[in-house]
Coordinates of C-alpha atoms and ligand atoms in Angstrom, one line a residue:
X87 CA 0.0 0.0 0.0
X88 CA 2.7 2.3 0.8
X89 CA 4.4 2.4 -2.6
X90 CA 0.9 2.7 -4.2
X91 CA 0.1 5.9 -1.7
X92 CA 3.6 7.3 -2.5
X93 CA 3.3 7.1 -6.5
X94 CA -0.5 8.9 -5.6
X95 CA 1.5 11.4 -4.0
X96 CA 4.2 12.2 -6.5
X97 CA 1.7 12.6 -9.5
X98 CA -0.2 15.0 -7.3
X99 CA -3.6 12.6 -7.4
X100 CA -4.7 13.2 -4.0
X101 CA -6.8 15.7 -1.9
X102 CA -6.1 16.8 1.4
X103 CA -8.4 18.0 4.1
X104 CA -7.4 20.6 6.8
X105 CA -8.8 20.3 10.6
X106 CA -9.0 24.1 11.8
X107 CA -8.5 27.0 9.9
X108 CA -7.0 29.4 12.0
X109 CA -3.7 31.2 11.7
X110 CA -1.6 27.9 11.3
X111 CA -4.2 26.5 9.3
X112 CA -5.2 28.3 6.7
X113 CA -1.5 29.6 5.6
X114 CA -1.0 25.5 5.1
X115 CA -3.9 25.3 2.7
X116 CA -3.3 28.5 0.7
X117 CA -0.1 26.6 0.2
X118 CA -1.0 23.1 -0.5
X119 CA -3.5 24.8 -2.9
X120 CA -1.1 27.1 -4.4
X121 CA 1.0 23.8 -4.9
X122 CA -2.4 22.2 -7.3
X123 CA -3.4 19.8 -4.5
X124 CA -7.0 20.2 -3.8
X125 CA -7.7 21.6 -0.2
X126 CA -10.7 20.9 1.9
X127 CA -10.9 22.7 5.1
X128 CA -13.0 22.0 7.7
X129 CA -14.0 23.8 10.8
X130 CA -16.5 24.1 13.4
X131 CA -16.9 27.9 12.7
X132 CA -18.9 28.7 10.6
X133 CA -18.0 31.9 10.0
X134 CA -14.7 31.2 8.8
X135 CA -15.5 28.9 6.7
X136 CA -18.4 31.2 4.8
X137 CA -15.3 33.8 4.8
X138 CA -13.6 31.2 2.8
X139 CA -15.4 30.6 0.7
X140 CA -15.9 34.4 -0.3
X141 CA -12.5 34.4 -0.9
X142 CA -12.3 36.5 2.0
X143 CA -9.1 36.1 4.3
X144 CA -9.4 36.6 8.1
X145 CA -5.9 35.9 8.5
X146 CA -3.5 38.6 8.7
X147 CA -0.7 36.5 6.9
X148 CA -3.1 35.5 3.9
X149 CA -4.0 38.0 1.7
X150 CA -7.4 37.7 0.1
X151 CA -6.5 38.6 -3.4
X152 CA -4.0 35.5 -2.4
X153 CA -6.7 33.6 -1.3
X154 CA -9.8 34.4 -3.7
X155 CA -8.2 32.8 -6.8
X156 CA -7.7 29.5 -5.3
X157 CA -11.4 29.8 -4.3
X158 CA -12.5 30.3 -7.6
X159 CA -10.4 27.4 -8.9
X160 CA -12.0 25.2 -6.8
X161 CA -8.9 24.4 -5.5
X162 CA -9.6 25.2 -1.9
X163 CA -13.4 24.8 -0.2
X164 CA -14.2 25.3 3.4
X165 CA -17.1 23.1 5.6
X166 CA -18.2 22.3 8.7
X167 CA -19.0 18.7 7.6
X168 CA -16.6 16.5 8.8
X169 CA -17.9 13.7 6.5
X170 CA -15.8 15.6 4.6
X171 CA -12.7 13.4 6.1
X172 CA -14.0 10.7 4.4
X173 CA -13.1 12.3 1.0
X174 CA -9.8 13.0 1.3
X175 CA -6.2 10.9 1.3
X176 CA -4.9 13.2 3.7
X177 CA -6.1 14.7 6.8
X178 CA -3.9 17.9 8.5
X179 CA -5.2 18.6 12.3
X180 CA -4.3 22.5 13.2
X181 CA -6.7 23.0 16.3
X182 CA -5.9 24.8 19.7
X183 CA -4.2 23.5 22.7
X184 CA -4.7 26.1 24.8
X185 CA -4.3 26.1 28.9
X186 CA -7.6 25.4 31.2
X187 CA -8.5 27.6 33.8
X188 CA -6.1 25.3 36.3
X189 CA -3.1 26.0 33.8
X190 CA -3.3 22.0 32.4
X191 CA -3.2 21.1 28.7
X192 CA -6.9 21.1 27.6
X193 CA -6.5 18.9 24.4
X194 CA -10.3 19.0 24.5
X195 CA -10.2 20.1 21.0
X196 CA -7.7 17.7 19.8
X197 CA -9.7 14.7 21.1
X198 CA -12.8 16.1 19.2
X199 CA -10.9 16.4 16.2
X200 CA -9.5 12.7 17.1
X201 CA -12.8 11.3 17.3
X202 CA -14.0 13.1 13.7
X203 CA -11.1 11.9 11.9
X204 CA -11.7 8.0 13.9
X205 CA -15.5 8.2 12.6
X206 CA -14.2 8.9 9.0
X207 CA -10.9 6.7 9.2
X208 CA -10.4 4.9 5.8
X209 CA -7.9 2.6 4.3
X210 CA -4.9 4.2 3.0
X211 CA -5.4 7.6 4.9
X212 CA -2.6 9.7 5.5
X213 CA -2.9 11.8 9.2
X214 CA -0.5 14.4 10.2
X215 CA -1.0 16.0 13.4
X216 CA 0.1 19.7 13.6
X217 CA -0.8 21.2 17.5
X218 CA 1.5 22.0 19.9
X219 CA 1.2 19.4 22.1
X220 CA 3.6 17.5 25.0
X221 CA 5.3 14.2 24.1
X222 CA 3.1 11.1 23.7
X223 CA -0.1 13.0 22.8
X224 CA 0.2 11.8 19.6
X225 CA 1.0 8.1 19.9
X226 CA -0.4 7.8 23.3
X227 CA -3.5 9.4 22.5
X228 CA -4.5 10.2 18.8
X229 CA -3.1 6.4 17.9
X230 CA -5.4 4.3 20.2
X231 CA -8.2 6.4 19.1
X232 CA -7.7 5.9 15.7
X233 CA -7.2 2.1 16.2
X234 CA -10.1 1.7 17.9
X235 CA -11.9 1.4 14.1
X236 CA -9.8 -2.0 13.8
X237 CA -7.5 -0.8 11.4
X238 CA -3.7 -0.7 12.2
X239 CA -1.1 2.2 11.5
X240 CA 1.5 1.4 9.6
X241 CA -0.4 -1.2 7.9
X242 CA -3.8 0.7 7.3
X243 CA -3.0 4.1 7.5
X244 CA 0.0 6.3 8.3
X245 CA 0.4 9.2 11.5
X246 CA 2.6 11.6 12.1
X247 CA 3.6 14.8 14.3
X248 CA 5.0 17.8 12.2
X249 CA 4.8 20.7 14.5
X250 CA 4.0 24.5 13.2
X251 CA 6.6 26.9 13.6
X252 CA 4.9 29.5 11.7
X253 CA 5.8 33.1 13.0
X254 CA 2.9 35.4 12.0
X255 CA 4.1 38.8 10.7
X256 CA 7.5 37.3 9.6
X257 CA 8.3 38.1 6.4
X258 CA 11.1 35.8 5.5
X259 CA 10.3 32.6 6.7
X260 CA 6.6 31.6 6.0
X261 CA 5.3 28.4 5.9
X262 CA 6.7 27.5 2.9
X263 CA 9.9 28.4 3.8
X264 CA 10.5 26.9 7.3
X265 CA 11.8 23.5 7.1
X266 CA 9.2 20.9 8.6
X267 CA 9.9 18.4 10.7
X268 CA 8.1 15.1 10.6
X269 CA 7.9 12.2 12.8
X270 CA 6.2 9.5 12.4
X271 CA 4.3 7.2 15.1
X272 CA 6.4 4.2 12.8
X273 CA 9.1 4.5 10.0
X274 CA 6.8 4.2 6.8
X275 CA 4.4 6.8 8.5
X276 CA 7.6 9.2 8.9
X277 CA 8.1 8.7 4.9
X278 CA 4.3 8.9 3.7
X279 CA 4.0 12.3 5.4
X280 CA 7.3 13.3 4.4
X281 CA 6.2 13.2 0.9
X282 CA 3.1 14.6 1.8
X283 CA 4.6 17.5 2.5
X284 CA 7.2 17.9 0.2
X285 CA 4.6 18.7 -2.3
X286 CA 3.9 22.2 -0.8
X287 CA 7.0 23.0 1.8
X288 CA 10.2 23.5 0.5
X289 CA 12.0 21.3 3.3
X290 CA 10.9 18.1 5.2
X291 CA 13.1 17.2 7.4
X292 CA 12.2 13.5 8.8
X293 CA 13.0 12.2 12.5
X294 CA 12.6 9.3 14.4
X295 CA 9.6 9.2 16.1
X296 CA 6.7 11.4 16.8
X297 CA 7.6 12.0 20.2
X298 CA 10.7 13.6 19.1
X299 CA 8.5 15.9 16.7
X300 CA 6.7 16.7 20.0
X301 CA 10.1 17.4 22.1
X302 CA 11.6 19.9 19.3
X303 CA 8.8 22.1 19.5
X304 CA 8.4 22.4 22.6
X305 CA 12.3 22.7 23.0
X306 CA 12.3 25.5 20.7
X307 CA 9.8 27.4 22.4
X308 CA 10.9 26.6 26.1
X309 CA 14.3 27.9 24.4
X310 CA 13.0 30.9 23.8
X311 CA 10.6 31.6 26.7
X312 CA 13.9 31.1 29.3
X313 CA 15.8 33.7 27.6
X314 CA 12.9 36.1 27.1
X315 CA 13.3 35.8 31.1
X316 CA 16.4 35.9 31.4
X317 CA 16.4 39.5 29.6
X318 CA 13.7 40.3 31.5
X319 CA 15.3 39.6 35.2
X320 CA 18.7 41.1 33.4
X321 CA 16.4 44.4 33.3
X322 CA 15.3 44.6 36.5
X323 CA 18.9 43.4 37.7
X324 CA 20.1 46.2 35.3
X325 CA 17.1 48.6 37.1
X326 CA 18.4 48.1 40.5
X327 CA 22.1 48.7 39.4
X328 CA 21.2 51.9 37.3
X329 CA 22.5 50.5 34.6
X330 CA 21.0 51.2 30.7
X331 CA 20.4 46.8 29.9
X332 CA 19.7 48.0 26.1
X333 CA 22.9 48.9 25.7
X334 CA 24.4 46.1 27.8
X335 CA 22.6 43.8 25.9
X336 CA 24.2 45.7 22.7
X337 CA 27.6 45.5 23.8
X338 CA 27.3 41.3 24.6
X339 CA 26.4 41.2 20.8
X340 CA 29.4 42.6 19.8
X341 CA 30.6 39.0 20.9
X342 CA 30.6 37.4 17.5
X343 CA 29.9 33.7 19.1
X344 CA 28.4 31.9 21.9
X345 CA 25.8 34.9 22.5
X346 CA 21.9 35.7 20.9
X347 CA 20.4 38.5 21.4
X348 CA 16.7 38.7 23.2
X349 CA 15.7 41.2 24.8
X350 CA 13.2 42.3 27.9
X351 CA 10.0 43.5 27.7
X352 CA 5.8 43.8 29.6
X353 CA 6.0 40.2 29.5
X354 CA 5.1 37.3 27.0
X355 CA 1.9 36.9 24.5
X356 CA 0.6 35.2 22.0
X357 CA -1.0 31.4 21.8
X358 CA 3.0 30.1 21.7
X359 CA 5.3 31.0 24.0
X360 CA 3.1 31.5 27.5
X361 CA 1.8 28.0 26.7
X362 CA 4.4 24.9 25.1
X363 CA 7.0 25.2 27.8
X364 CA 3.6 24.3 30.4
X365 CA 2.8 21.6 28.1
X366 CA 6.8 20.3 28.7
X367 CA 6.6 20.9 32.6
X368 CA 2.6 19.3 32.9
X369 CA 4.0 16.3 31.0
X370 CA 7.0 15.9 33.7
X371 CA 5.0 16.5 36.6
X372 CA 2.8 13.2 35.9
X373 CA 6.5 11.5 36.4
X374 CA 7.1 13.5 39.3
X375 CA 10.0 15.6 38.3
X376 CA 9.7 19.8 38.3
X377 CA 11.1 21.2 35.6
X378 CA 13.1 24.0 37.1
X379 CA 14.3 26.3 34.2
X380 CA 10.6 26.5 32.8
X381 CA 9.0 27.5 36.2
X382 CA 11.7 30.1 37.1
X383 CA 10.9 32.2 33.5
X384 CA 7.5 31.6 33.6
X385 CA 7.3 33.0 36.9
X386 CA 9.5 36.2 35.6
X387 CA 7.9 36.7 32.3
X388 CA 4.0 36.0 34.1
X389 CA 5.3 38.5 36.8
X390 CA 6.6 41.7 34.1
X391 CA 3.1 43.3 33.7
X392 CA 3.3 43.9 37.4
X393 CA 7.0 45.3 37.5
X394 CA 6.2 47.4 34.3
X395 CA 3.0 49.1 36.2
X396 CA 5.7 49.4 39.7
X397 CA 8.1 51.2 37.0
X398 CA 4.8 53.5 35.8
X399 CA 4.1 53.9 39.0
X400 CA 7.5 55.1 39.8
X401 CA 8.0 57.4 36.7
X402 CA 5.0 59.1 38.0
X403 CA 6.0 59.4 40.9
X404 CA 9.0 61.5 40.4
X405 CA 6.5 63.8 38.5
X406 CA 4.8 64.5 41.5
X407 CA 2.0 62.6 39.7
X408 CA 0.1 59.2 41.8
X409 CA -0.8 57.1 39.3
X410 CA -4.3 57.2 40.7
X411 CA -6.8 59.5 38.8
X412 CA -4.0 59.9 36.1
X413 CA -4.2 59.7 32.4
X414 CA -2.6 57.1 30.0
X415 CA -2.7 56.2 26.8
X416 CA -1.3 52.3 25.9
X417 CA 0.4 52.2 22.6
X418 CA 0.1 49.0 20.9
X419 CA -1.6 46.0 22.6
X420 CA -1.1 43.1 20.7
X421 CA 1.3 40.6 21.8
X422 CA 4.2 41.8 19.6
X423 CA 4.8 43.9 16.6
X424 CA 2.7 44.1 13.5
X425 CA 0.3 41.7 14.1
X426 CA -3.2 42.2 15.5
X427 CA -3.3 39.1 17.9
X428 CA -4.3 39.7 21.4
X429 CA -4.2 36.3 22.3
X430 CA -2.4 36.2 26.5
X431 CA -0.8 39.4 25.1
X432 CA 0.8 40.8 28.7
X433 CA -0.5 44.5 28.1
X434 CA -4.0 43.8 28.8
X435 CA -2.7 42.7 32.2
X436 CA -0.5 46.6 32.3
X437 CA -4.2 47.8 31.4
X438 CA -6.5 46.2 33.8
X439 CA -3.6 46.3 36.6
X440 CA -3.0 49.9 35.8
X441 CA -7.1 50.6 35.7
X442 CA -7.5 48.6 39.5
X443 CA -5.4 51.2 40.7
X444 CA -7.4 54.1 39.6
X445 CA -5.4 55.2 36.3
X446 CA -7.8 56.4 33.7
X447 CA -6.4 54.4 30.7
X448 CA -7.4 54.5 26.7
X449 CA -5.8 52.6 24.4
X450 CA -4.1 53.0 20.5
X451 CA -3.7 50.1 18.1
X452 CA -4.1 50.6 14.7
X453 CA -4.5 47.0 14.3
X454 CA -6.9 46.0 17.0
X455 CA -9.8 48.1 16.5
X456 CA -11.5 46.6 19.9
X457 CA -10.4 44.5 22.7
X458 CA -12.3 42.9 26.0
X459 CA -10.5 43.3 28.9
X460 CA -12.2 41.8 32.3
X461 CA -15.2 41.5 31.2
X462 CA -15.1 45.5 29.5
X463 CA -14.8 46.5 25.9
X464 CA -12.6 48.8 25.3
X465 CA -12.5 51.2 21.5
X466 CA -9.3 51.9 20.4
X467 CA -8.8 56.0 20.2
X468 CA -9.2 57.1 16.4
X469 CA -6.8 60.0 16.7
X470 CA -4.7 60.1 19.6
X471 CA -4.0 63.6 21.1
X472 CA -0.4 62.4 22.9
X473 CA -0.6 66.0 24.9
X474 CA -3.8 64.6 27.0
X475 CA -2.2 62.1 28.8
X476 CA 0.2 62.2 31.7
X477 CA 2.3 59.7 30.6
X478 CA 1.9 57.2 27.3
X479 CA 3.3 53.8 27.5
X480 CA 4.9 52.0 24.7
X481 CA 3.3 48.3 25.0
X482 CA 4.0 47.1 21.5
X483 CA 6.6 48.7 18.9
X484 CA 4.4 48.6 15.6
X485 CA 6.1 50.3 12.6
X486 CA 3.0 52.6 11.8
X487 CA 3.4 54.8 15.3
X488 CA 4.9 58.1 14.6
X489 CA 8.1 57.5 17.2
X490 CA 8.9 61.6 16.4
X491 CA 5.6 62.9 16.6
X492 CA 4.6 60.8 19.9
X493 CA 8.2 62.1 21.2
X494 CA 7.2 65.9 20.3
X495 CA 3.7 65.9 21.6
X496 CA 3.6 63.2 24.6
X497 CA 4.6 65.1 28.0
X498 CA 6.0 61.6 29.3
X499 CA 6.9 58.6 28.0
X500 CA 7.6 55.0 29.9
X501 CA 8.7 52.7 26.8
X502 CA 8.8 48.9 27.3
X503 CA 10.2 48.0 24.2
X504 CA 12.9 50.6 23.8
X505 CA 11.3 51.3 20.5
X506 CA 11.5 55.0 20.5
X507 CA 15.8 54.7 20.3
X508 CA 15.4 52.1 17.7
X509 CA 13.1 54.6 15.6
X510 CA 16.0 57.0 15.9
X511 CA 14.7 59.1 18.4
X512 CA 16.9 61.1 20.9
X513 CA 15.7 61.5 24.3
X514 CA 17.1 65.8 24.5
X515 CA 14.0 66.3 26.8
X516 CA 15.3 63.6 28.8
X517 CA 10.8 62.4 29.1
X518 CA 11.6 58.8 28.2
X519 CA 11.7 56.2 31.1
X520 CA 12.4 52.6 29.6
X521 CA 12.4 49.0 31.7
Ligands
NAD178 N1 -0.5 30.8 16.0 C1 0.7 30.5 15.9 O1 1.6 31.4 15.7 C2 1.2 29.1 16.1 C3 2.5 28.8 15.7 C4 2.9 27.5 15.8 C5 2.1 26.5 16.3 N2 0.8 26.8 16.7 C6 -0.1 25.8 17.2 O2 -1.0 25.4 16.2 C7 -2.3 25.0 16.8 C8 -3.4 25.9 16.2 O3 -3.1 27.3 16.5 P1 -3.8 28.5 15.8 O4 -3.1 29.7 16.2 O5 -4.0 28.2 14.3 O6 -5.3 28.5 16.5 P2 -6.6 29.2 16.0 O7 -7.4 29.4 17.2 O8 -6.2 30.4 15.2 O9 -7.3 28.2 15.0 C9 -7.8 27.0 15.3 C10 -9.0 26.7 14.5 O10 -9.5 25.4 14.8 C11 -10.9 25.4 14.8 N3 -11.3 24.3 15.6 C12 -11.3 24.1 16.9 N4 -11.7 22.8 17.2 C13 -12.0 22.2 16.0 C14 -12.4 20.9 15.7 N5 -12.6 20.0 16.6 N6 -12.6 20.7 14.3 C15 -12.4 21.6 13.4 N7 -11.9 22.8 13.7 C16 -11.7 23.1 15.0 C17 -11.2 26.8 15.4 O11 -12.6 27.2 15.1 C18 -10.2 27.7 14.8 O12 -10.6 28.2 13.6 C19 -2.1 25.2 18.3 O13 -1.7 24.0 18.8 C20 -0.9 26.2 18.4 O14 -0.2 26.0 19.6 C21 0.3 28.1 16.6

């Protein structure tokens, strides 16, 4: 069967079907389509899927006049009929694996999506799992489900784990771009959706087993979440020394080896780097062993929204200002540059901490029109007028702020990003406080 299903694969005679269309998912079937196999996504949002099939991209990444073609083609449909599993050689899964309220893995979704793939399991299907998840999920979990239908991986059908590494906003590497590793739950599964992708991605690179597919992801995140907090305790280290850790962070990087820049900042956002290195620690707790390194910088990086509204606090302070009953505008509130995904993005926290302790705040993000904070909607401000405010805080460096007009007009600025330097502004009136 497995030469059969690889000759399928090389002459491009198969069809694929995508599990969850969100902002790993849909960037994977643009480019499955864009590579002439035929794309079925499903999802249990409607919405997204009529968007779809509009031609109409939801997904900052995708452009629609990117999307709309393939559409018209017919070489990319969206559903929320999962019997749509049953049509298809290939089955991607891209849904959530967020935290629960107790901070656990909640693979809730992941076992739905399980069970819609098990109900539609066929002979000769091809199943690459794409979530972020700990080590074993896939063969521990997905692979009993599956066998539950009587028919045997390997033999039957083939599963995998190729983790995303997609980095909306980045212009460079896409998902075309970023090599792909793929491992399967057994050897000829590790090759079937190997060549799977090879028809879309410009680099597969094959490993061993699944669970090493698992551990790479979640050591590259974990990789960076630990030195996000280490630049972040460097800062308040720095703070305490009255020393500038921008430019000490500049002069290590003058070392032309055994040193990477990362710098501090209000904390960590985004559906990524808050979450994996959990997944890693949750998974080691079940075998009674703390993962040190993981707890230490996710308490430091969980704990900067507070320090950033103690610095505030303290900026205002020198003004003569309380930081009750003042004004403040947040700039930029998504959970990094560019991008308009709020998703555990740290300044929210700097808003509702800042707001519990009587500071009248409004927000400016081009790109987030609206945001719920507590329970509270909150507009974005059309045209900001920098003068009103007693001090404006920097929460996200996007390249459409003004950094010279903000500078001109805002009486005060705390900036948590040190964006305003890296714009090329110079600090004469000595009205910029950064971490
Ligand atoms: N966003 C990133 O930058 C990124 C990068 C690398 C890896 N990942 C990982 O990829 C996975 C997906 O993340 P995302 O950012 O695309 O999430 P997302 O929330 O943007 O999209 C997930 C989609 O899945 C749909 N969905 C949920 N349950 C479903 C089900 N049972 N059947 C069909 N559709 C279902 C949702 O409606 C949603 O459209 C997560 O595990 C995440 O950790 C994300």
């Amino acid at each position: 069967m497995k030469e059969e299903i690889l000759k399928k694969i090389e002459n491009r005679d198969i069809q694929i079907a995508i599990v969850g269309l969100g902002y790993v998912g849909l960037p994977l079937a643009v480019e499955f389509a864009k590579a002439g196999v035929k794309v079925k996504g499903y999802d249990i949002d409607d919405k997204k899927t009529e968007k779809i099939n509009k031609g109409v991209s939801y997904v900052k990444d995708v452009s629609s006049e990117d999307l709309a073609p393939l559409i018209q083609e017919g070489l990319l449909t969206a559903t929320t009929d999962s019997s749509v599993l049953n049509q298809v050689d290939g089955i991607i899964i891209a849904v959530p694996t967020p935290l629960s309220k107790t901070k656990d893995p909640d693979l809730s979704y992941v076992i739905r999506a399980a069970h819609d793939v098990k109900r539609n399991l066929k002979r000769g299907h091809i199943i690459s799992f794409e979530s972020t998840t700990y080590p074993g999920t896939t063969d521990e979990i997905i692979l009993p489900l599956l066998e539950e239908t009587g028919l045997r991986v390997g033999k039957d059908f083939y599963l995998a784990f190729s983790p995303e590494r997609i980095d909306p906003g980045n212009k460079k590497y896409t998902v075309k771009n970023t090599p792909k590793l793929v491992g399967g739950v057994e050897p000829d599964s590790t090759e079937v959706v190997s060549a799977l992708y090879s028809l879309a991605l410009l680099k597969v690179v094959p490993v061993s087993s699944s669970r090493v597919a698992e551990a790479a992801k979640l050591l590259e995140n974990t990789f960076r979440s630990i030195n996000i907090g280490l630049a972040n305790e460097m800062a308040i280290m720095c703070n305490i020394l009255g020393i500038d850790v921008w430019e000490v962070i500049e002069a290590a990087a003058t070392k032309p080896f055994g040193f990477m820049k990362f710098y501090p900042g209000p904390g960590i956002g985004g559906h990524c780097i808050p979450i994996d290195p959990i997944y890693l620690s949750w998974k080691l707790k079940t075998f009674n062993y703390t993962a040190r390194f993981i707890e230490t910088a996710t308490d430091i990086n969980s704990n900067m929204p507070r320090y950033v509204v103690s610095r505030i606090q303290d900026a205002l302070n020198e003004k003569e200002q309380s930081l009750k009953g003042s004004r403040i505008l947040v700039l930029g509130i998504a959970y990094k540059r560019d991008i308009d995904d709020v998703r555990e993005s740290p300044i929210l926290d700097i808003i509702d901490l800042l707001e519990q302790k009587g500071a009248h705040v409004e927000y400016y993000d081009p790109h987030v029109p609206w945001v719920e904070i507590s329970g509270k909607l909150m507009e974005s401000v059309k045209k900001p007028k920098y003068r009103d405010y007693h001090i404006v805080v920097l929460g996200t460096d996007h390249s459409a702020f003004d950094y010279n007009k903000i500078y001109l007009e805002a009486p005060y600025i705390f900036d948590t990003r040190n964006a305003f330097k890296n714009n090329g502004v110079e600090d004469k009136e000595q009205k910029i406080v950064t971490l």
